[in-house]
Amino acid sequence: MGGDVGIGIVGYGMMGRAHSYGYTVAPVMRALRNHPRLRVISGRDREKVAHAAGAYGIPSWVDDWRELVRRPDVDIVDICTPPGTHAEIAIAAAAAGKAVICEKPLAVSYREAASALDAAGKARILNAVGFNYRRLPAVSLMKRMIGEGAVGEVRLFRATWLSDEFADSTIPFDWRFDRSMGGTTIADLGSHLIDLATWMAGPIAAVSGQSETFVRERSGRLVDVDDASAALVRFDSGARGVLEVARVAVRRPCDFTIEVNGDRGTLVFEYARLNELLYGEGGDRSELYGMRRIRAEQQSHPYARDWWPIGQGVGYGSSFVNHLGDLLDRWPDGPWEPDFAQGAAVQAVCEAIERAAAESRWVEVSEIKRS
Ligand SMILES: NC(=O)c1ccc[n+]([C@@H]2O[C@H](COP(=O)([O-])OP(=O)(O)OC[C@H]3O[C@@H](n4cnc5c(N)ncnc54)[C@H](O)[C@@H]3O)[C@@H](O)[C@H]2O)c1
């Protein structure tokens, strides 16, 4: 067995809670090679961060993340603040020699993401981005099946993320409506889809895009974040794709779907049924034409042995347990994945879609990386 790994969490909001949960539950569910020790959490509001520290079982708190980053008992700085703060914190943590786990998206621009990647490379620290959905058992199984040839050669990748988070025009302005702090909806929701797309179907070469902001003012302030966007995608491999993200889809809570069509089969994942995978196999007997519903909890499936007996299912929280558990198991030698290089590559695609939408043209992803 390994030793203790000191964790400092920056931010006590929804992701500060989710990551605290992940570190706490991971050693309960699986035999980790190292012991995560939640040491400190930071937040600007002293009362709220003190409350969060108590609720999440973290023994100390600070009101300035710089203090957390400097602490000798912190090995991993886990960034759970808005995207506009990520690069600065990640760069400071790298300079202090800490490993960094950063929530998605890695930054609000490719330039910032690349600077975080550069800092991590120069400091030679372990780094990871919070694309937790890779670690949902059914999504992991989907990736594995594609790799094993279950759909043949990938031709089409289709993904949507529909939410009603911004549907109510009376929701007051906060950081999510400020592009420099929250990034676009393309980056917020789309980064997950782009990560899954590139993980399953390889790098994206070029995109087109369209974006719209339907509610342009909140609390008297201009909103410069898209409410909904869509992109056509061309992969390096020649495969084609369609991505759609929306935060104004009424009565759609957090509905995301990914579908891959290969030359021999189809796989579909729907978040609303997150323990299942639909599989249509072209070679099936013709009288079985259709899709079979795989229960992604069978002992041979990814992560199944870490969880409950088949039929009990897992939920959103398990993705954080699986993600953080995997990273802890690879401490201190790595490799960690998805890492900042993958986070920056996703950011380049996000920015390419933003530019394609703004300029009504196809944009090569390499154009973003060059500029
Ligand atoms: N992987 C996922 O499933 C998932 C889900 C939701 C959010 N996220 C990501 O996690 C990050 C945080 O989102 P959240 O939902 O936890 O947000 P949140 O609003 O619930 O919490 C944000 C935290 O950051 C702090 N904060 C706000 N503005 C700050 C600033 N300018 N400087 C420093 N700290 C600041 C807040 O006080 C709070 O502690 C974002 O990057 C978001 O995209 C990921």
Short mmCIF file of C-alpha atoms and ligand atoms in Angstrom, two decimals:
data_model
loop_
_atom_site.label_atom_id
_atom_site.label_comp_id
_atom_site.label_asym_id
_atom_site.label_seq_id
_atom_site.Cartn_x
_atom_site.Cartn_y
_atom_site.Cartn_z
CA MET A 1 0.00 0.00 0.00
CA GLY A 2 1.09 3.57 -0.73
CA GLY A 3 1.09 6.52 1.60
CA ASP A 4 -1.03 9.53 2.39
CA VAL A 5 -1.76 12.04 -0.37
CA GLY A 6 -2.67 15.53 0.86
CA ILE A 7 -5.54 17.19 -1.00
CA GLY A 8 -6.39 20.90 -1.09
CA ILE A 9 -9.69 21.84 -2.75
CA VAL A 10 -10.10 25.32 -4.23
CA GLY A 11 -13.79 26.29 -4.19
CA TYR A 12 -16.62 24.94 -2.07
CA GLY A 13 -19.53 25.11 -4.55
CA MET A 14 -21.13 22.20 -6.37
CA MET A 15 -17.81 20.80 -7.62
CA GLY A 16 -16.04 21.38 -4.30
CA ARG A 17 -18.76 19.18 -2.83
CA ALA A 18 -18.59 16.60 -5.64
CA HIS A 19 -14.81 16.23 -5.38
CA SER A 20 -14.92 16.02 -1.57
CA TYR A 21 -17.47 13.25 -2.02
CA GLY A 22 -15.20 11.51 -4.54
CA TYR A 23 -12.16 11.48 -2.24
CA THR A 24 -14.27 10.38 0.72
CA VAL A 25 -16.11 7.55 -1.02
CA ALA A 26 -13.29 6.20 -3.23
CA PRO A 27 -11.47 4.43 -0.36
CA VAL A 28 -14.81 3.03 0.86
CA MET A 29 -15.60 1.43 -2.51
CA ARG A 30 -12.23 0.22 -3.73
CA ALA A 31 -8.83 -0.79 -2.43
CA LEU A 32 -6.84 2.31 -3.36
CA ARG A 33 -3.07 2.19 -3.61
CA ASN A 34 -2.86 5.55 -1.76
CA HIS A 35 -4.88 7.25 0.97
CA PRO A 36 -6.45 10.59 0.05
CA ARG A 37 -6.34 13.01 2.98
CA LEU A 38 -8.57 16.04 2.62
CA ARG A 39 -6.45 18.73 4.30
CA VAL A 40 -7.81 22.15 3.38
CA ILE A 41 -10.48 23.92 1.33
CA SER A 42 -10.43 27.54 0.16
CA GLY A 43 -13.11 30.10 -0.61
CA ARG A 44 -13.45 33.87 -0.55
CA ASP A 45 -16.42 33.93 1.84
CA ARG A 46 -15.09 32.97 5.29
CA GLU A 47 -18.45 31.98 6.73
CA LYS A 48 -19.45 29.83 3.77
CA VAL A 49 -16.08 28.13 3.37
CA ALA A 50 -15.95 27.38 7.11
CA HIS A 51 -19.39 25.81 6.86
CA ALA A 52 -18.37 23.79 3.79
CA ALA A 53 -15.20 22.54 5.50
CA GLY A 54 -17.33 21.21 8.37
CA ALA A 55 -19.93 19.65 6.07
CA TYR A 56 -17.38 18.00 3.76
CA GLY A 57 -15.22 16.72 6.62
CA ILE A 58 -12.19 18.88 5.80
CA PRO A 59 -10.17 19.85 8.91
CA SER A 60 -9.11 23.35 7.82
CA TRP A 61 -10.05 26.19 5.51
CA VAL A 62 -8.47 29.37 4.15
CA ASP A 63 -9.96 32.41 2.42
CA ASP A 64 -7.20 32.76 -0.16
CA TRP A 65 -6.31 29.94 -2.57
CA ARG A 66 -2.70 31.19 -2.67
CA GLU A 67 -2.29 30.09 0.93
CA LEU A 68 -3.66 26.62 0.08
CA VAL A 69 -1.26 26.28 -2.84
CA ARG A 70 1.73 27.04 -0.60
CA ARG A 71 0.89 24.53 2.13
CA PRO A 72 3.50 21.80 2.54
CA ASP A 73 0.87 19.20 3.51
CA VAL A 74 -0.95 19.63 0.16
CA ASP A 75 0.26 17.33 -2.62
CA ILE A 76 -2.67 17.81 -5.03
CA VAL A 77 -4.38 21.14 -5.70
CA ASP A 78 -7.90 20.38 -6.91
CA ILE A 79 -9.44 23.40 -8.68
CA CYS A 80 -13.23 23.66 -8.42
CA THR A 81 -13.76 27.37 -9.17
CA PRO A 82 -15.18 29.08 -12.29
CA PRO A 83 -13.26 28.53 -15.55
CA GLY A 84 -11.93 32.10 -15.72
CA THR A 85 -9.86 31.41 -12.58
CA HIS A 86 -8.47 27.99 -13.60
CA ALA A 87 -5.31 28.92 -15.50
CA GLU A 88 -4.00 31.36 -12.89
CA ILE A 89 -4.50 28.87 -10.05
CA ALA A 90 -3.11 25.95 -12.05
CA ILE A 91 0.00 27.93 -13.03
CA ALA A 92 0.61 28.98 -9.40
CA ALA A 93 0.11 25.41 -8.17
CA ALA A 94 2.50 24.06 -10.79
CA ALA A 95 5.10 26.66 -9.80
CA ALA A 96 4.76 25.42 -6.20
CA GLY A 97 5.43 21.86 -7.41
CA LYS A 98 1.91 20.57 -6.71
CA ALA A 99 0.01 18.10 -8.84
CA VAL A 100 -3.14 19.72 -10.24
CA ILE A 101 -6.62 18.40 -10.91
CA CYS A 102 -8.64 21.09 -12.66
CA GLU A 103 -12.37 21.10 -13.31
CA LYS A 104 -13.45 21.49 -16.92
CA PRO A 105 -13.15 23.47 -19.06
CA LEU A 106 -9.40 23.93 -18.52
CA ALA A 107 -9.77 27.65 -19.25
CA VAL A 108 -11.92 30.20 -21.07
CA SER A 109 -9.62 30.46 -24.09
CA TYR A 110 -7.12 28.27 -25.91
CA ARG A 111 -4.34 30.74 -25.09
CA GLU A 112 -4.99 30.39 -21.34
CA ALA A 113 -5.34 26.61 -21.58
CA ALA A 114 -2.03 26.42 -23.46
CA SER A 115 -0.32 28.52 -20.78
CA ALA A 116 -1.57 26.13 -18.06
CA LEU A 117 -0.33 23.18 -20.13
CA ASP A 118 3.03 24.87 -20.63
CA ALA A 119 3.40 25.59 -16.89
CA ALA A 120 2.54 21.99 -15.97
CA GLY A 121 5.05 20.68 -18.53
CA LYS A 122 7.85 22.94 -17.33
CA ALA A 123 7.21 22.06 -13.66
CA ARG A 124 6.86 18.34 -14.60
CA ILE A 125 3.83 17.94 -12.35
CA LEU A 126 0.99 15.46 -12.75
CA ASN A 127 -2.09 17.18 -14.18
CA ALA A 128 -5.64 16.18 -14.97
CA VAL A 129 -8.87 17.78 -16.19
CA GLY A 130 -12.27 16.95 -14.70
CA PHE A 131 -13.87 15.18 -17.63
CA ASN A 132 -15.57 12.87 -15.15
CA TYR A 133 -18.15 11.46 -17.56
CA ARG A 134 -15.47 9.25 -19.11
CA ARG A 135 -15.62 7.32 -15.85
CA LEU A 136 -19.31 6.51 -15.89
CA PRO A 137 -19.30 2.72 -16.29
CA ALA A 138 -21.54 2.72 -19.39
CA VAL A 139 -19.49 5.48 -21.08
CA SER A 140 -16.27 3.62 -20.30
CA LEU A 141 -17.83 0.47 -21.70
CA MET A 142 -18.83 2.35 -24.86
CA LYS A 143 -15.23 3.48 -25.36
CA ARG A 144 -13.97 -0.06 -24.75
CA MET A 145 -16.44 -1.58 -27.20
CA ILE A 146 -15.51 0.92 -29.92
CA GLY A 147 -11.83 0.04 -29.33
CA GLU A 148 -12.67 -3.66 -29.61
CA GLY A 149 -14.35 -3.08 -32.96
CA ALA A 150 -17.98 -3.49 -31.86
CA VAL A 151 -19.16 -0.84 -34.35
CA GLY A 152 -16.41 -1.31 -36.93
CA GLU A 153 -14.95 1.84 -38.42
CA VAL A 154 -16.50 4.97 -36.89
CA ARG A 155 -18.36 7.00 -39.49
CA LEU A 156 -20.60 9.32 -37.47
CA PHE A 157 -20.48 10.76 -33.93
CA ARG A 158 -23.53 12.58 -32.60
CA ALA A 159 -23.87 14.28 -29.21
CA THR A 160 -26.34 16.62 -27.56
CA TRP A 161 -26.46 18.23 -24.16
CA LEU A 162 -29.78 19.83 -23.35
CA SER A 163 -30.48 21.71 -20.13
CA ASP A 164 -32.92 24.36 -18.96
CA GLU A 165 -30.45 26.07 -16.63
CA PHE A 166 -30.80 29.45 -18.45
CA ALA A 167 -34.37 29.04 -19.70
CA ASP A 168 -35.88 31.40 -17.12
CA SER A 169 -35.10 34.94 -18.27
CA THR A 170 -35.46 36.27 -14.71
CA ILE A 171 -32.45 34.33 -13.35
CA PRO A 172 -30.09 37.05 -12.10
CA PHE A 173 -26.63 37.62 -13.55
CA ASP A 174 -23.80 35.54 -12.07
CA TRP A 175 -20.42 34.25 -13.30
CA ARG A 176 -22.03 31.76 -15.66
CA PHE A 177 -23.34 34.64 -17.79
CA ASP A 178 -19.94 36.35 -17.96
CA ARG A 179 -17.87 34.90 -20.76
CA SER A 180 -14.53 35.93 -19.24
CA MET A 181 -15.35 34.01 -16.04
CA GLY A 182 -17.68 31.20 -17.10
CA GLY A 183 -16.65 30.67 -20.71
CA THR A 184 -19.22 29.92 -23.37
CA THR A 185 -21.87 27.21 -23.27
CA ILE A 186 -19.78 25.60 -26.02
CA ALA A 187 -16.96 25.34 -23.47
CA ASP A 188 -19.11 24.60 -20.42
CA LEU A 189 -21.28 21.77 -21.75
CA GLY A 190 -19.58 21.24 -25.09
CA SER A 191 -16.17 20.52 -23.55
CA HIS A 192 -17.55 17.27 -22.08
CA LEU A 193 -18.99 16.26 -25.46
CA ILE A 194 -15.82 17.21 -27.35
CA ASP A 195 -13.73 15.27 -24.85
CA LEU A 196 -15.90 12.19 -25.35
CA ALA A 197 -15.91 12.69 -29.13
CA THR A 198 -12.12 12.85 -29.37
CA TRP A 199 -11.69 10.02 -26.86
CA MET A 200 -13.95 7.75 -28.88
CA ALA A 201 -13.42 8.91 -32.46
CA GLY A 202 -10.03 10.65 -32.46
CA PRO A 203 -8.92 14.26 -33.02
CA ILE A 204 -11.24 16.82 -34.61
CA ALA A 205 -9.85 18.59 -37.68
CA ALA A 206 -12.45 21.24 -38.51
CA VAL A 207 -15.82 22.60 -37.38
CA SER A 208 -18.66 24.83 -38.44
CA GLY A 209 -20.91 26.46 -35.88
CA GLN A 210 -23.90 28.51 -34.91
CA SER A 211 -24.66 30.20 -31.60
CA GLU A 212 -27.46 32.29 -30.14
CA THR A 213 -28.05 34.23 -26.94
CA PHE A 214 -31.79 34.59 -26.48
CA VAL A 215 -31.73 36.50 -23.18
CA ARG A 216 -29.20 39.25 -23.75
CA GLU A 217 -29.56 41.12 -20.46
CA ARG A 218 -29.82 39.92 -16.86
CA SER A 219 -29.86 42.13 -13.76
CA GLY A 220 -29.19 45.08 -16.10
CA ARG A 221 -25.95 43.51 -17.34
CA LEU A 222 -25.10 42.41 -20.85
CA VAL A 223 -24.92 38.61 -21.31
CA ASP A 224 -22.13 37.58 -23.68
CA VAL A 225 -22.53 33.81 -23.23
CA ASP A 226 -24.41 31.72 -25.79
CA ASP A 227 -27.67 30.11 -24.62
CA ALA A 228 -27.42 27.47 -27.33
CA SER A 229 -24.92 26.41 -29.98
CA ALA A 230 -24.39 23.66 -32.50
CA ALA A 231 -21.54 22.43 -34.64
CA LEU A 232 -20.82 20.18 -37.55
CA VAL A 233 -17.55 18.36 -37.05
CA ARG A 234 -14.97 16.69 -39.29
CA PHE A 235 -12.58 14.27 -37.57
CA ASP A 236 -8.98 13.66 -38.69
CA SER A 237 -10.07 10.11 -39.54
CA GLY A 238 -12.67 11.38 -42.02
CA ALA A 239 -15.55 10.55 -39.67
CA ARG A 240 -18.24 13.23 -39.36
CA GLY A 241 -20.12 14.51 -36.37
CA VAL A 242 -22.85 16.77 -35.01
CA LEU A 243 -22.74 18.44 -31.59
CA GLU A 244 -25.50 20.48 -29.95
CA VAL A 245 -25.51 22.22 -26.56
CA ALA A 246 -28.34 24.25 -25.07
CA ARG A 247 -29.12 25.74 -21.68
CA VAL A 248 -32.55 26.98 -22.73
CA ALA A 249 -34.19 23.64 -23.53
CA VAL A 250 -37.30 23.81 -21.34
CA ARG A 251 -37.91 20.72 -19.19
CA ARG A 252 -34.63 19.15 -20.24
CA PRO A 253 -32.64 18.96 -16.96
CA CYS A 254 -29.23 17.62 -17.93
CA ASP A 255 -30.02 15.37 -20.85
CA PHE A 256 -26.94 14.33 -22.68
CA THR A 257 -26.73 11.72 -25.36
CA ILE A 258 -23.85 10.33 -27.37
CA GLU A 259 -24.17 8.07 -30.37
CA VAL A 260 -21.60 6.44 -32.59
CA ASN A 261 -22.44 4.85 -35.93
CA GLY A 262 -19.74 2.66 -37.42
CA ASP A 263 -19.79 0.63 -40.61
CA ARG A 264 -20.86 -2.47 -38.61
CA GLY A 265 -22.83 -1.19 -35.66
CA THR A 266 -24.26 1.57 -33.46
CA LEU A 267 -23.76 2.46 -29.80
CA VAL A 268 -25.95 4.93 -27.92
CA PHE A 269 -25.57 6.33 -24.39
CA GLU A 270 -28.35 8.39 -22.80
CA TYR A 271 -27.57 10.06 -19.50
CA ALA A 272 -31.13 9.67 -18.25
CA ARG A 273 -30.48 5.88 -18.30
CA LEU A 274 -26.86 6.04 -17.24
CA ASN A 275 -26.45 2.38 -16.33
CA GLU A 276 -27.37 1.23 -19.82
CA LEU A 277 -25.95 1.23 -23.31
CA LEU A 278 -27.86 0.58 -26.50
CA TYR A 279 -26.07 -1.60 -29.04
CA GLY A 280 -27.16 -2.37 -32.56
CA GLU A 281 -24.96 -4.95 -34.26
CA GLY A 282 -25.04 -5.12 -38.05
CA GLY A 283 -24.13 -8.83 -38.01
CA ASP A 284 -27.07 -9.85 -35.82
CA ARG A 285 -29.60 -12.35 -37.17
CA SER A 286 -32.09 -10.35 -39.24
CA GLU A 287 -35.05 -11.34 -37.05
CA LEU A 288 -33.28 -9.59 -34.12
CA TYR A 289 -33.09 -6.32 -36.06
CA GLY A 290 -32.93 -3.44 -33.57
CA MET A 291 -30.92 -2.42 -30.52
CA ARG A 292 -30.13 -4.47 -27.46
CA ARG A 293 -30.09 -2.77 -24.05
CA ILE A 294 -26.85 -3.66 -22.27
CA ARG A 295 -26.87 -3.39 -18.47
CA ALA A 296 -23.45 -1.83 -17.92
CA GLU A 297 -23.07 -3.41 -14.49
CA GLN A 298 -21.92 -6.89 -15.38
CA GLN A 299 -18.76 -7.99 -13.55
CA SER A 300 -16.66 -7.83 -16.73
CA HIS A 301 -17.66 -4.20 -17.36
CA PRO A 302 -15.50 -1.21 -16.36
CA TYR A 303 -15.75 -0.26 -12.66
CA ALA A 304 -18.46 -2.88 -12.00
CA ARG A 305 -16.35 -4.70 -9.39
CA ASP A 306 -16.00 -1.45 -7.40
CA TRP A 307 -19.74 -0.95 -7.04
CA TRP A 308 -22.94 -2.62 -5.96
CA PRO A 309 -24.29 -5.98 -7.12
CA ILE A 310 -25.78 -5.95 -10.62
CA GLY A 311 -29.15 -4.24 -10.76
CA GLN A 312 -28.42 -1.57 -8.14
CA GLY A 313 -26.87 0.91 -10.55
CA VAL A 314 -24.64 3.90 -9.97
CA GLY A 315 -25.22 7.66 -10.31
CA TYR A 316 -23.49 10.96 -11.07
CA GLY A 317 -21.43 10.82 -7.86
CA SER A 318 -19.80 7.57 -8.93
CA SER A 319 -18.12 9.32 -11.86
CA PHE A 320 -16.16 11.46 -9.37
CA VAL A 321 -15.35 8.43 -7.21
CA ASN A 322 -14.09 6.52 -10.27
CA HIS A 323 -12.21 9.50 -11.69
CA LEU A 324 -10.44 10.54 -8.50
CA GLY A 325 -9.87 6.90 -7.53
CA ASP A 326 -8.11 6.26 -10.85
CA LEU A 327 -5.89 9.32 -10.39
CA LEU A 328 -5.01 8.34 -6.81
CA ASP A 329 -4.11 4.84 -7.94
CA ARG A 330 -1.63 6.35 -10.38
CA TRP A 331 -0.03 8.60 -7.75
CA PRO A 332 2.81 9.64 -7.84
CA ASP A 333 4.12 8.28 -11.15
CA GLY A 334 1.12 8.78 -13.42
CA PRO A 335 0.18 8.86 -16.17
CA TRP A 336 -2.97 10.83 -15.45
CA GLU A 337 -5.67 11.16 -18.06
CA PRO A 338 -7.38 13.12 -19.37
CA ASP A 339 -4.57 15.61 -18.78
CA PHE A 340 -3.96 19.28 -19.56
CA ALA A 341 -2.82 18.37 -23.09
CA GLN A 342 -6.23 16.81 -23.71
CA GLY A 343 -7.93 19.73 -21.91
CA ALA A 344 -6.12 22.22 -24.15
CA ALA A 345 -6.95 20.19 -27.27
CA VAL A 346 -10.64 20.28 -26.27
CA GLN A 347 -10.34 24.04 -25.67
CA ALA A 348 -8.99 24.53 -29.19
CA VAL A 349 -12.08 22.80 -30.60
CA CYS A 350 -14.37 24.93 -28.39
CA GLU A 351 -12.68 28.07 -29.65
CA ALA A 352 -12.87 26.86 -33.24
CA ILE A 353 -16.66 26.44 -32.85
CA GLU A 354 -16.92 29.90 -31.25
CA ARG A 355 -14.99 31.41 -34.16
CA ALA A 356 -16.92 29.41 -36.78
CA ALA A 357 -20.20 30.66 -35.30
CA ALA A 358 -19.02 34.29 -35.09
CA GLU A 359 -17.63 34.30 -38.65
CA SER A 360 -20.14 31.93 -40.32
CA ARG A 361 -17.48 29.67 -41.81
CA TRP A 362 -15.70 26.35 -41.34
CA VAL A 363 -12.65 26.69 -39.08
CA GLU A 364 -9.69 24.30 -39.00
CA VAL A 365 -8.75 23.52 -35.38
CA SER A 366 -5.08 24.03 -36.35
CA GLU A 367 -5.92 27.69 -37.07
CA ILE A 368 -6.73 28.18 -33.37
CA LYS A 369 -3.56 26.46 -32.24
CA ARG A 370 -1.47 28.67 -34.55
CA SER A 371 -3.04 32.00 -33.56
N1 LIG B 1 -17.65 17.94 -14.18
C1 LIG B 1 -18.89 18.30 -13.90
O1 LIG B 1 -19.81 17.47 -13.89
C2 LIG B 1 -19.17 19.73 -13.55
C3 LIG B 1 -20.44 20.13 -13.12
C4 LIG B 1 -20.64 21.45 -12.75
C5 LIG B 1 -19.60 22.37 -12.84
N2 LIG B 1 -18.38 21.96 -13.30
C6 LIG B 1 -17.25 22.92 -13.39
O2 LIG B 1 -16.73 23.13 -12.07
C7 LIG B 1 -16.31 24.47 -11.92
C8 LIG B 1 -17.04 25.10 -10.73
O3 LIG B 1 -18.44 25.02 -10.96
P1 LIG B 1 -19.49 24.90 -9.75
O4 LIG B 1 -20.75 24.41 -10.35
O5 LIG B 1 -18.88 24.15 -8.62
O6 LIG B 1 -19.66 26.43 -9.38
P2 LIG B 1 -20.26 27.03 -8.04
O7 LIG B 1 -20.75 28.40 -8.39
O8 LIG B 1 -21.17 26.08 -7.37
O9 LIG B 1 -18.96 27.16 -7.10
C9 LIG B 1 -17.88 27.99 -7.50
C10 LIG B 1 -16.88 28.15 -6.39
O10 LIG B 1 -15.88 29.04 -6.84
C11 LIG B 1 -15.88 30.21 -6.02
N3 LIG B 1 -15.66 31.39 -6.86
C12 LIG B 1 -16.59 32.03 -7.59
N4 LIG B 1 -16.00 33.05 -8.26
C13 LIG B 1 -14.70 33.02 -7.94
C14 LIG B 1 -13.59 33.82 -8.27
N5 LIG B 1 -13.71 34.87 -9.11
N6 LIG B 1 -12.39 33.52 -7.76
C15 LIG B 1 -12.26 32.47 -6.93
N7 LIG B 1 -13.29 31.67 -6.55
C16 LIG B 1 -14.48 31.95 -7.06
C17 LIG B 1 -17.21 30.24 -5.34
O11 LIG B 1 -17.15 30.97 -4.14
C18 LIG B 1 -17.46 28.75 -5.12
O12 LIG B 1 -16.69 28.29 -4.01
C19 LIG B 1 -16.57 25.15 -13.26
O13 LIG B 1 -15.39 25.11 -14.03
C20 LIG B 1 -17.65 24.28 -13.90
O14 LIG B 1 -17.61 24.33 -15.32
C21 LIG B 1 -18.14 20.67 -13.63
#
